Short mmCIF file of C-alpha atoms and ligand atoms in Angstrom, two decimals:
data_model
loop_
_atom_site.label_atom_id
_atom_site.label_comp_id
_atom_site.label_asym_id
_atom_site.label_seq_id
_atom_site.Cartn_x
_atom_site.Cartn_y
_atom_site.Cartn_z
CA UNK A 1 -16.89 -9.27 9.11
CA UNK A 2 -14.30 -6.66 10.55
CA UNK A 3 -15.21 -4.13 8.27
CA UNK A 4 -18.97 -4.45 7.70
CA UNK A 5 -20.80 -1.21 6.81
CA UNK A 6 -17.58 0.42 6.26
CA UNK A 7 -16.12 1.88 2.82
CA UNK A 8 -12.28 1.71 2.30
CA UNK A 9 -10.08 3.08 -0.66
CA UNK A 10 -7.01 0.94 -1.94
CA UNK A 11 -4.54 2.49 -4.16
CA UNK A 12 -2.74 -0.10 -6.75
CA UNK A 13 -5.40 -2.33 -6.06
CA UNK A 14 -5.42 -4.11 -9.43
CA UNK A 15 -2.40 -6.24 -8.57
CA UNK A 16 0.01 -7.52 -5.92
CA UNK A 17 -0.50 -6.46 -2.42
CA UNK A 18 -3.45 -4.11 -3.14
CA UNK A 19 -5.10 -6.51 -4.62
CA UNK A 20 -4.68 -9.14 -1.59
CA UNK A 21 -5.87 -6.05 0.58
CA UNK A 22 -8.50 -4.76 -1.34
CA UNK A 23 -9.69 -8.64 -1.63
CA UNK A 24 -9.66 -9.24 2.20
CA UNK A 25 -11.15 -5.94 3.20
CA UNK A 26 -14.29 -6.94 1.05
CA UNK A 27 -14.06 -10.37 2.43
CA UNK A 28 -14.59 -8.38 6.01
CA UNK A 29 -17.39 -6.73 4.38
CA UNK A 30 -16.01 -3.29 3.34
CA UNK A 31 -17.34 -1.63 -0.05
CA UNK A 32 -13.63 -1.72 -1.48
CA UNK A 33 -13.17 1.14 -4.14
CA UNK A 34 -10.05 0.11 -6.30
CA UNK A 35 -8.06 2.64 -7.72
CA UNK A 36 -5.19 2.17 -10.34
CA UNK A 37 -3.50 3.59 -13.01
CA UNK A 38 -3.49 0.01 -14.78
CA UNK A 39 -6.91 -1.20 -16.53
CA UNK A 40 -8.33 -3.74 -14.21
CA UNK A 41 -9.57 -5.71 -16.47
CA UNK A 42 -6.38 -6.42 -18.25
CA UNK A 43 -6.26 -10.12 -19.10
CA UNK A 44 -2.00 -10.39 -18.44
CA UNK A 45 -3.66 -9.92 -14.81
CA UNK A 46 -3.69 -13.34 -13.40
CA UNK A 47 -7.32 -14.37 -11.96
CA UNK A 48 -8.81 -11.60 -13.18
CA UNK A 49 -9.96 -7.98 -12.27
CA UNK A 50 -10.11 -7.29 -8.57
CA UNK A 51 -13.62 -6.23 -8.64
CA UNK A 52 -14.81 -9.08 -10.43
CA UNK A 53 -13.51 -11.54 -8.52
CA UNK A 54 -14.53 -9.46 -5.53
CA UNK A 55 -17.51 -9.47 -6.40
CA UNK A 56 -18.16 -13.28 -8.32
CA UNK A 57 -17.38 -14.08 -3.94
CA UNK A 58 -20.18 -11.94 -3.05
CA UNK A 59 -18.28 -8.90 -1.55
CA UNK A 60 -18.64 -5.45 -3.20
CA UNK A 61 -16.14 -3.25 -4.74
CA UNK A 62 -16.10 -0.38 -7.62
CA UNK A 63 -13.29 0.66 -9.71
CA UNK A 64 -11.86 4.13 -10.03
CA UNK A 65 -9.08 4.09 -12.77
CA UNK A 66 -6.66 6.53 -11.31
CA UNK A 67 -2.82 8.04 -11.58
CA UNK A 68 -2.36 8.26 -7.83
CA UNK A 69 0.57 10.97 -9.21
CA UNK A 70 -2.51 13.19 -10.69
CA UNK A 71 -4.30 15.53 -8.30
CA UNK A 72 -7.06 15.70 -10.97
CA UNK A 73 -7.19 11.37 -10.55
CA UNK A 74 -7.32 11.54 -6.53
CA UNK A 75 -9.83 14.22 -6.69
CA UNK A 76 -12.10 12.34 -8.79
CA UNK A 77 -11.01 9.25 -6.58
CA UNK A 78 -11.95 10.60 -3.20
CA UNK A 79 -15.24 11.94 -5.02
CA UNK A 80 -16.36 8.50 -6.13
CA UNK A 81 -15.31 7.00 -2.87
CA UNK A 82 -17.28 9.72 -0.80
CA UNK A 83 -20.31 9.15 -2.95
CA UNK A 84 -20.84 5.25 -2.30
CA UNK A 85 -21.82 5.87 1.31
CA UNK A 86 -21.06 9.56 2.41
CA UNK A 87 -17.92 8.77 4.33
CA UNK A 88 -14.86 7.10 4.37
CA UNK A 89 -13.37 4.66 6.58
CA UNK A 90 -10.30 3.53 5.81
CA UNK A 91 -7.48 4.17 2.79
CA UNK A 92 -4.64 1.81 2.12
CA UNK A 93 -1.49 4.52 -0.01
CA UNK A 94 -0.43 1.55 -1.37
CA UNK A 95 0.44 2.24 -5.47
CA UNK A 96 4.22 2.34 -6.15
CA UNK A 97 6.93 0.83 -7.95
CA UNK A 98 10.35 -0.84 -6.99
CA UNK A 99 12.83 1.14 -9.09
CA UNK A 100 16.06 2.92 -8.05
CA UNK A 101 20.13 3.00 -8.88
CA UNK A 102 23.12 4.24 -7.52
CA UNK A 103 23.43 7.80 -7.18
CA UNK A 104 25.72 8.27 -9.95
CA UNK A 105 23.19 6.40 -12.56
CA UNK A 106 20.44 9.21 -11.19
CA UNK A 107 20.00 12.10 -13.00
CA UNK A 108 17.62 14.74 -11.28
CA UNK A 109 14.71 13.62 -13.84
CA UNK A 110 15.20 10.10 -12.78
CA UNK A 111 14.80 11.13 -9.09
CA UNK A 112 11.83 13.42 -9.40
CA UNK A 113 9.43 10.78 -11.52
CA UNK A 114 10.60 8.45 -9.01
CA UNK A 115 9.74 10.77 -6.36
CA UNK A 116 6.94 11.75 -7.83
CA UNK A 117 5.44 8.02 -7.55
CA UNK A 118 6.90 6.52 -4.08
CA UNK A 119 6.77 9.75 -1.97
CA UNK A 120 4.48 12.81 -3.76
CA UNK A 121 1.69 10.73 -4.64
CA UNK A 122 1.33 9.32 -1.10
CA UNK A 123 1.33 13.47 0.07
CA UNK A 124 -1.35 13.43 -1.72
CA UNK A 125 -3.48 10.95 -1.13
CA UNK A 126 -2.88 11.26 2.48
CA UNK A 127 -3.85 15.14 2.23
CA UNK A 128 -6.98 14.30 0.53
CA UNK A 129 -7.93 11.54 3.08
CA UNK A 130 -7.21 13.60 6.10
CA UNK A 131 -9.43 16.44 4.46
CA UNK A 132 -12.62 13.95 4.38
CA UNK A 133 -11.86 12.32 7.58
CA UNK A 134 -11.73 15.39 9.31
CA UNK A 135 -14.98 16.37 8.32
CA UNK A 136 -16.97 13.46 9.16
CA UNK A 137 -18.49 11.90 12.04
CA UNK A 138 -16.52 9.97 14.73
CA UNK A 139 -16.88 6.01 14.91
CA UNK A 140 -15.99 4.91 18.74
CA UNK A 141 -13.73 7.88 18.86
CA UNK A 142 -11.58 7.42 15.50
CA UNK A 143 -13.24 9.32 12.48
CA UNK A 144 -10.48 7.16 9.68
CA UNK A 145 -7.77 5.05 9.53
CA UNK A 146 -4.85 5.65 7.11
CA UNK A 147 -2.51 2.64 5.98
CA UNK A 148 0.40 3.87 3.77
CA UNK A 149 2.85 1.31 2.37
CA UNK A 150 6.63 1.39 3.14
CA UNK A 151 8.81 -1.28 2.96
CA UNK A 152 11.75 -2.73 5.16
CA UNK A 153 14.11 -1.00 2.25
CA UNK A 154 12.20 2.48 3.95
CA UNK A 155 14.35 1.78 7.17
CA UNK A 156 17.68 -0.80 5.75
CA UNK A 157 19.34 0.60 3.15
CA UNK A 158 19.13 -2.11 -0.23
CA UNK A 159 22.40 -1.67 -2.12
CA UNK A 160 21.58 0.22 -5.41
CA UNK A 161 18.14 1.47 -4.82
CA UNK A 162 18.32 5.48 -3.85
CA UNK A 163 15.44 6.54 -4.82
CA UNK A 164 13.44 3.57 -3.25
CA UNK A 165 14.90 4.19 -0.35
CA UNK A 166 14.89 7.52 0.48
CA UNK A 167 10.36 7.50 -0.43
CA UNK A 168 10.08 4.94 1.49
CA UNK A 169 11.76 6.32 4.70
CA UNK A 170 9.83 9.87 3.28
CA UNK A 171 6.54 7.48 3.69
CA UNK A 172 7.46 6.51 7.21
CA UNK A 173 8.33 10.06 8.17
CA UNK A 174 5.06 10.95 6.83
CA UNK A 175 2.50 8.60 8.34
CA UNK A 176 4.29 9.74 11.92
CA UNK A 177 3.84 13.37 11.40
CA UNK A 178 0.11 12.59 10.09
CA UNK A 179 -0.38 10.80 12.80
CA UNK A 180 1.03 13.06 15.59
CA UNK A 181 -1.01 16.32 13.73
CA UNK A 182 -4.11 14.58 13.49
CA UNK A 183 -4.23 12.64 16.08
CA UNK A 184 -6.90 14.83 18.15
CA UNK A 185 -9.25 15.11 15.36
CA UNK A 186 -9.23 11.20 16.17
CA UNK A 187 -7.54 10.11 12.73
CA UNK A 188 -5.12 7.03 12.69
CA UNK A 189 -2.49 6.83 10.39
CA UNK A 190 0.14 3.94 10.41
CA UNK A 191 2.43 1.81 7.63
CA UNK A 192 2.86 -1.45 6.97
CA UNK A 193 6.64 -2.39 5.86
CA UNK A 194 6.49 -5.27 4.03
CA UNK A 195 9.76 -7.26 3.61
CA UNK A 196 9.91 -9.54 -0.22
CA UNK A 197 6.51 -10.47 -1.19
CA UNK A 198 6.09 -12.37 -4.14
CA UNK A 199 2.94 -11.10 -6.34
CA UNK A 200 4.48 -13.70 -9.13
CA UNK A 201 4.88 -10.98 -11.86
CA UNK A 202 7.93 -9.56 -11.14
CA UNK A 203 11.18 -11.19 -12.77
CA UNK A 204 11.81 -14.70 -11.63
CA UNK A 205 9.06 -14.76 -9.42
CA UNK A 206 7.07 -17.04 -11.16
CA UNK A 207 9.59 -19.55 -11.70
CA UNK A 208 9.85 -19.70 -7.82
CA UNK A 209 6.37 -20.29 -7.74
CA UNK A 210 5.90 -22.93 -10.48
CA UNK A 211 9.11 -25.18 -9.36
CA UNK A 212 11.40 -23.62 -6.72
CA UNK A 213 13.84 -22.20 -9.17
CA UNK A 214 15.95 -19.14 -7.23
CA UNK A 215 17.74 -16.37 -9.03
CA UNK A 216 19.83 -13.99 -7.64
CA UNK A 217 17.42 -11.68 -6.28
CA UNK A 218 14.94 -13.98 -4.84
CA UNK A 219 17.80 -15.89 -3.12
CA UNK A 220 19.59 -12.20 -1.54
CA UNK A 221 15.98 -11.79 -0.26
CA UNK A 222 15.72 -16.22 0.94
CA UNK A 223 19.41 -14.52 2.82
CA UNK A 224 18.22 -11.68 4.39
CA UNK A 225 14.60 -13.33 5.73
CA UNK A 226 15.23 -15.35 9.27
CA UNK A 227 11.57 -16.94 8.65
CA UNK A 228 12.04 -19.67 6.12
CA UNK A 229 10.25 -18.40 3.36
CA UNK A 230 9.08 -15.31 1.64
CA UNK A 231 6.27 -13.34 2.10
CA UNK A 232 2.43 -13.37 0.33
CA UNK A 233 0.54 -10.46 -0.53
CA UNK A 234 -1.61 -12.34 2.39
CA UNK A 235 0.63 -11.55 4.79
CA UNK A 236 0.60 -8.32 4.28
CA UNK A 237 -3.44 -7.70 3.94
CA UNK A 238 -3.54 -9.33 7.71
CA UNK A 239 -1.56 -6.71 8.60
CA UNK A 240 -3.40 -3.98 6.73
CA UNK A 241 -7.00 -5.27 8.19
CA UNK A 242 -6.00 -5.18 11.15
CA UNK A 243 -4.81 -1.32 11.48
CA UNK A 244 -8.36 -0.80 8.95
CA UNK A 245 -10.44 -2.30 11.89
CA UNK A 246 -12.04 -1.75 15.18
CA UNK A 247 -9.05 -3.22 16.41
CA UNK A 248 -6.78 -0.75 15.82
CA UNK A 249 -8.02 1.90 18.49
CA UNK A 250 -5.05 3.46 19.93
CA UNK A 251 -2.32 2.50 17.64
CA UNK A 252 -0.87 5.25 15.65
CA UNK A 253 2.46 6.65 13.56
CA UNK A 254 3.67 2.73 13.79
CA UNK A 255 5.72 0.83 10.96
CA UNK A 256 4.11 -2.83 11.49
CA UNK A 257 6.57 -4.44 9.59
CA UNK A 258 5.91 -7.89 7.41
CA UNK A 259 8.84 -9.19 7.03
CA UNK A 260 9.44 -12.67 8.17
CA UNK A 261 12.43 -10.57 10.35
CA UNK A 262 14.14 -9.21 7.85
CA UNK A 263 14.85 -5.64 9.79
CA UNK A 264 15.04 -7.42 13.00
CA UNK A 265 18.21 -9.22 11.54
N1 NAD B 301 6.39 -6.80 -3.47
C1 NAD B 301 7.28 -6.50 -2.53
O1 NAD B 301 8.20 -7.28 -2.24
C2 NAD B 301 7.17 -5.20 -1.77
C3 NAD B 301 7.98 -5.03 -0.63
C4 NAD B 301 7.90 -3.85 0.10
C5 NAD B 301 7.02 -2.86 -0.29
N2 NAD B 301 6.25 -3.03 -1.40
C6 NAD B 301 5.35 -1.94 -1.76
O2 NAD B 301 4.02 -2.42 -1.83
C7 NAD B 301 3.30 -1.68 -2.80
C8 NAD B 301 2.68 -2.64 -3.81
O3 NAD B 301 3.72 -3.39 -4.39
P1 NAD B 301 3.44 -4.70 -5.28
O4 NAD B 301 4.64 -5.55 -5.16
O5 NAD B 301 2.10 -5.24 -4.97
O6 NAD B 301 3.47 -4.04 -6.72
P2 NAD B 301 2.68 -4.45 -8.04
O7 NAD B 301 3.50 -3.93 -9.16
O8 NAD B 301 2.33 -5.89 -8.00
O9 NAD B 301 1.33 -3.63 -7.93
C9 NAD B 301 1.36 -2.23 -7.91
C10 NAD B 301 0.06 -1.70 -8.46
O10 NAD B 301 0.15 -0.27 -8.43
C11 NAD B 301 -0.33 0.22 -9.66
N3 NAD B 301 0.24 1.54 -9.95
C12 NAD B 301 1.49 1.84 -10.37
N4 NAD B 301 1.61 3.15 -10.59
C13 NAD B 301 0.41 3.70 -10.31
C14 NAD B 301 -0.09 5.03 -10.35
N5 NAD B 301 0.67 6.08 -10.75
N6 NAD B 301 -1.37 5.26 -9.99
C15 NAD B 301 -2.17 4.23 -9.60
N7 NAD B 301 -1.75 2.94 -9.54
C16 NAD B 301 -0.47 2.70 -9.90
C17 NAD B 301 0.09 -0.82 -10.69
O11 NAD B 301 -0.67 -0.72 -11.89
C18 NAD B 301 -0.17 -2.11 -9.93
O12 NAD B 301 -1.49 -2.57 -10.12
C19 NAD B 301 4.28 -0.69 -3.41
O13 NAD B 301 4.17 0.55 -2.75
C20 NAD B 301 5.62 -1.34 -3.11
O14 NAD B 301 6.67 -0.40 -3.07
C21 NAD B 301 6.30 -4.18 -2.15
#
């Protein structure tokens, strides 16, 4: 119970990662508040919503149904968060989308709603954060952790994905500037940079899951990852509790990258 008592916020928690994460934390005994844009109780999502199964396992979670690219949403995010026990420990940035294309097939409105997902939206979330954390009391000298996602695409560069790229490096660049300005009001911020995870709902995932079956783009990532497999959304919560927890005291603006060695390569 690395979390118990303590109340965390997880962006894109419905699905994926942030739903490993946000599933984990409560497992550690955090009051997970899961915030997405998607309706959490959609049946297409496999297993069913976060919260419920968060909570069928005994943990405890709310939802917050939020467009992390709407100040109005994170607002009314932070506000539900803050209310559950008057402070806020921890907040996994973690809502995004892989899209991107050359720079010839991206038009400036093509750039800006990609921008406005994989870089603005993390601004703001991290703005909002560090506004509440600031204010409240310290907890063995750190008064919040902040875990924004990147990706190993934030520091290679994946043919064809501009837009990607460039947020993702913007993400990395952010979380070390957080963490060097905050640092004295005792606020940690750090990313994980998760290599190819397989959630199963993106194309040709699930046939890799069922039976083995490898398309292109699962076998460029099989390529490009010295450890023999691909990743799990599990891998990457381990990572994410641990910079959420009591063990994570002094580390701060780091990319803790999960990604079987992909940027090590
Ligand atoms: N899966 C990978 O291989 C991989 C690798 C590196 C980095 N990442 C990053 O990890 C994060 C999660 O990726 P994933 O693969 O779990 O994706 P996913 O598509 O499985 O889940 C993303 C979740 O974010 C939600 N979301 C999308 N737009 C939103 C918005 N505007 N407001 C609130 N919620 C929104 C979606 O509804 C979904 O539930 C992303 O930032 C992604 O870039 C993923």
């Amino acid at each position: 119970m690395r979390l118990a008592g303590r109340t965390a916020i997880v962006t894109g928690g419905a699905a994926g990662i942030g739903r490993a994460i946000a599933q984990r934390f409560a497992r550690e005994g955090a009051h997970v508040v899961v915030a997405d844009i998607a309706d959490d109780e959609s049946p297409a999502r496999e297993g069913g919503d976060t919260v419920g199964v968060i909570e069928a396992a005994g943990g405890r979670a709310s939802f917050v149904r939020a467009d992390v690219t709407r100040i109005e949403d994170v607002e009314a995010l932070f506000a539900a968060a803050a209310a559950i026990s008057g402070r806020i420990d921890a907040v996994v940035s973690n809502a995004g989308v892989f899209r991107g294309a050359p720079i010839l097939d991206t038009p400036p409105e093509a750039w800006d709603a990609d921008m406005d997902l994989n870089l603005r939206s993390h601004y703001m979330v991290n703005r909002r954060a560090i506004a509440a954390m600031v204010g409240q009391d310290d907890n063995g000298g750190v008064r919040g952790r902040i875990i924004n996602m990147t990706s190993q695409l934030g520091v290679t560069a994946p043919p064809d994905h501009l837009t990607y790229a460039v947020a993702k490096a913007g993400v990395a660049q952010l979380t070390r500037q957080l963490a060097v300005d905050y640092a004295r009001q005792g606020i940690l911020v750090n990313a994980v940079g998760p290599g190819r995870i397989i959630t199963g709902h993106h194309p040709g995932e699930a046939e890799y899951l069922r039976d083995g079956t490898v398309d292109a783009a699962t076998a460029y990532s099989l390529a490009r990852t010295p450890f023999p497999r691909l990743g799990r959304p599990e891998d990457v919560a381990g990572a994410a509790l641990f910079l959420a927890s009591d063990d994570c005291t002094f580390v701060s603006g780091h990319l803790l990258m999960v990604d079987g060695g992909w940027t090590a390569y």
